[in-house]
mmCIF file of C-alpha atoms in Angstrom:
data_model
loop_
_atom_site.group_PDB
_atom_site.id
_atom_site.type_symbol
_atom_site.label_atom_id
_atom_site.label_comp_id
_atom_site.label_asym_id
_atom_site.label_seq_id
_atom_site.Cartn_x
_atom_site.Cartn_y
_atom_site.Cartn_z
ATOM 1 C CA UNK A 1 192.737 -140.684 -51.289
ATOM 2 C CA UNK A 2 194.476 -140.766 -54.660
ATOM 3 C CA UNK A 3 194.489 -143.988 -56.624
ATOM 4 C CA UNK A 4 197.237 -144.985 -59.019
ATOM 5 C CA UNK A 5 197.181 -147.482 -61.828
ATOM 6 C CA UNK A 6 200.388 -149.464 -62.209
ATOM 7 C CA UNK A 7 201.324 -150.949 -65.534
ATOM 8 C CA UNK A 8 204.270 -153.273 -65.941
ATOM 9 C CA UNK A 9 206.035 -153.250 -69.251
ATOM 10 C CA UNK A 10 208.665 -155.798 -70.237
ATOM 11 C CA UNK A 11 211.960 -154.391 -71.445
ATOM 12 C CA UNK A 12 215.077 -155.843 -73.022
ATOM 13 C CA UNK A 13 218.599 -154.568 -73.452
ATOM 14 C CA UNK A 14 220.266 -154.564 -76.860
ATOM 15 C CA UNK A 15 223.358 -153.157 -78.517
ATOM 16 C CA UNK A 16 222.847 -149.654 -79.828
ATOM 17 C CA UNK A 17 222.351 -149.920 -83.610
ATOM 18 C CA UNK A 18 224.306 -146.738 -84.440
ATOM 19 C CA UNK A 19 227.565 -147.799 -82.779
ATOM 20 C CA UNK A 20 230.278 -150.370 -83.409
ATOM 21 C CA UNK A 21 231.694 -152.935 -81.016
ATOM 22 C CA UNK A 22 235.345 -152.194 -80.213
ATOM 23 C CA UNK A 23 237.912 -154.849 -79.282
ATOM 24 C CA UNK A 24 241.080 -154.137 -77.277
ATOM 25 C CA UNK A 25 243.822 -156.163 -75.586
ATOM 26 C CA UNK A 26 246.680 -155.494 -73.214
ATOM 27 C CA UNK A 27 249.588 -157.641 -72.098
ATOM 28 C CA UNK A 28 249.527 -158.761 -68.465
ATOM 29 C CA UNK A 29 253.347 -158.792 -68.289
ATOM 30 C CA UNK A 30 254.280 -155.397 -69.753
ATOM 31 C CA UNK A 31 252.704 -152.126 -70.870
ATOM 32 C CA UNK A 32 252.022 -153.289 -74.438
ATOM 33 C CA UNK A 33 248.512 -152.682 -75.829
ATOM 34 C CA UNK A 34 246.917 -153.678 -79.113
ATOM 35 C CA UNK A 35 245.461 -150.997 -81.337
ATOM 36 C CA UNK A 36 241.682 -150.875 -80.664
ATOM 37 C CA UNK A 37 239.698 -152.191 -83.614
ATOM 38 C CA UNK A 38 236.203 -153.186 -84.674
ATOM 39 C CA UNK A 39 237.783 -156.403 -86.014
ATOM 40 C CA UNK A 40 238.454 -158.951 -83.261
ATOM 41 C CA UNK A 41 240.746 -160.984 -85.520
ATOM 42 C CA UNK A 42 243.055 -157.994 -86.036
ATOM 43 C CA UNK A 43 243.458 -157.599 -82.269
ATOM 44 C CA UNK A 44 244.104 -161.334 -81.860
ATOM 45 C CA UNK A 45 246.821 -161.220 -84.544
ATOM 46 C CA UNK A 46 248.506 -158.333 -82.723
ATOM 47 C CA UNK A 47 248.467 -160.372 -79.503
ATOM 48 C CA UNK A 48 250.021 -163.377 -81.238
ATOM 49 C CA UNK A 49 252.678 -161.155 -82.802
ATOM 50 C CA UNK A 50 253.473 -159.706 -79.377
ATOM 51 C CA UNK A 51 253.820 -163.244 -77.994
ATOM 52 C CA UNK A 52 256.203 -164.120 -80.820
ATOM 53 C CA UNK A 53 258.393 -161.081 -80.078
ATOM 54 C CA UNK A 54 258.296 -161.122 -76.291
ATOM 55 C CA UNK A 55 257.249 -164.586 -75.133
ATOM 56 C CA UNK A 56 254.413 -163.014 -73.123
ATOM 57 C CA UNK A 57 251.361 -165.266 -73.306
ATOM 58 C CA UNK A 58 248.725 -163.627 -71.106
ATOM 59 C CA UNK A 59 246.425 -160.821 -72.236
ATOM 60 C CA UNK A 60 243.402 -158.983 -70.973
ATOM 61 C CA UNK A 61 240.878 -158.700 -73.787
ATOM 62 C CA UNK A 62 238.142 -156.089 -73.736
ATOM 63 C CA UNK A 63 234.950 -155.862 -75.759
ATOM 64 C CA UNK A 64 233.239 -152.490 -75.569
ATOM 65 C CA UNK A 65 229.747 -151.860 -76.829
ATOM 66 C CA UNK A 66 226.995 -149.375 -76.177
ATOM 67 C CA UNK A 67 223.595 -150.607 -75.123
ATOM 68 C CA UNK A 68 220.091 -149.291 -74.948
ATOM 69 C CA UNK A 69 216.970 -150.495 -73.168
ATOM 70 C CA UNK A 70 213.849 -150.845 -75.289
ATOM 71 C CA UNK A 71 210.360 -152.122 -74.668
ATOM 72 C CA UNK A 72 209.951 -155.794 -75.466
ATOM 73 C CA UNK A 73 207.288 -156.345 -78.096
#
């Protein structure tokens, strides 16, 4: 009979340090999309400008990041 030793190691998930978070938005009423940016405020301004031009008030906002799992210390 073979015996095994089990060790449990705690892990955590974190944003990958070598990548940027990207923000995007798209109108729920038409095909308009904001230019993806690492600056959330720039995307929000584009959405408000689109609302001013079109009257469309609903947007889907996306935040994209890359993650990695590391051992908790």
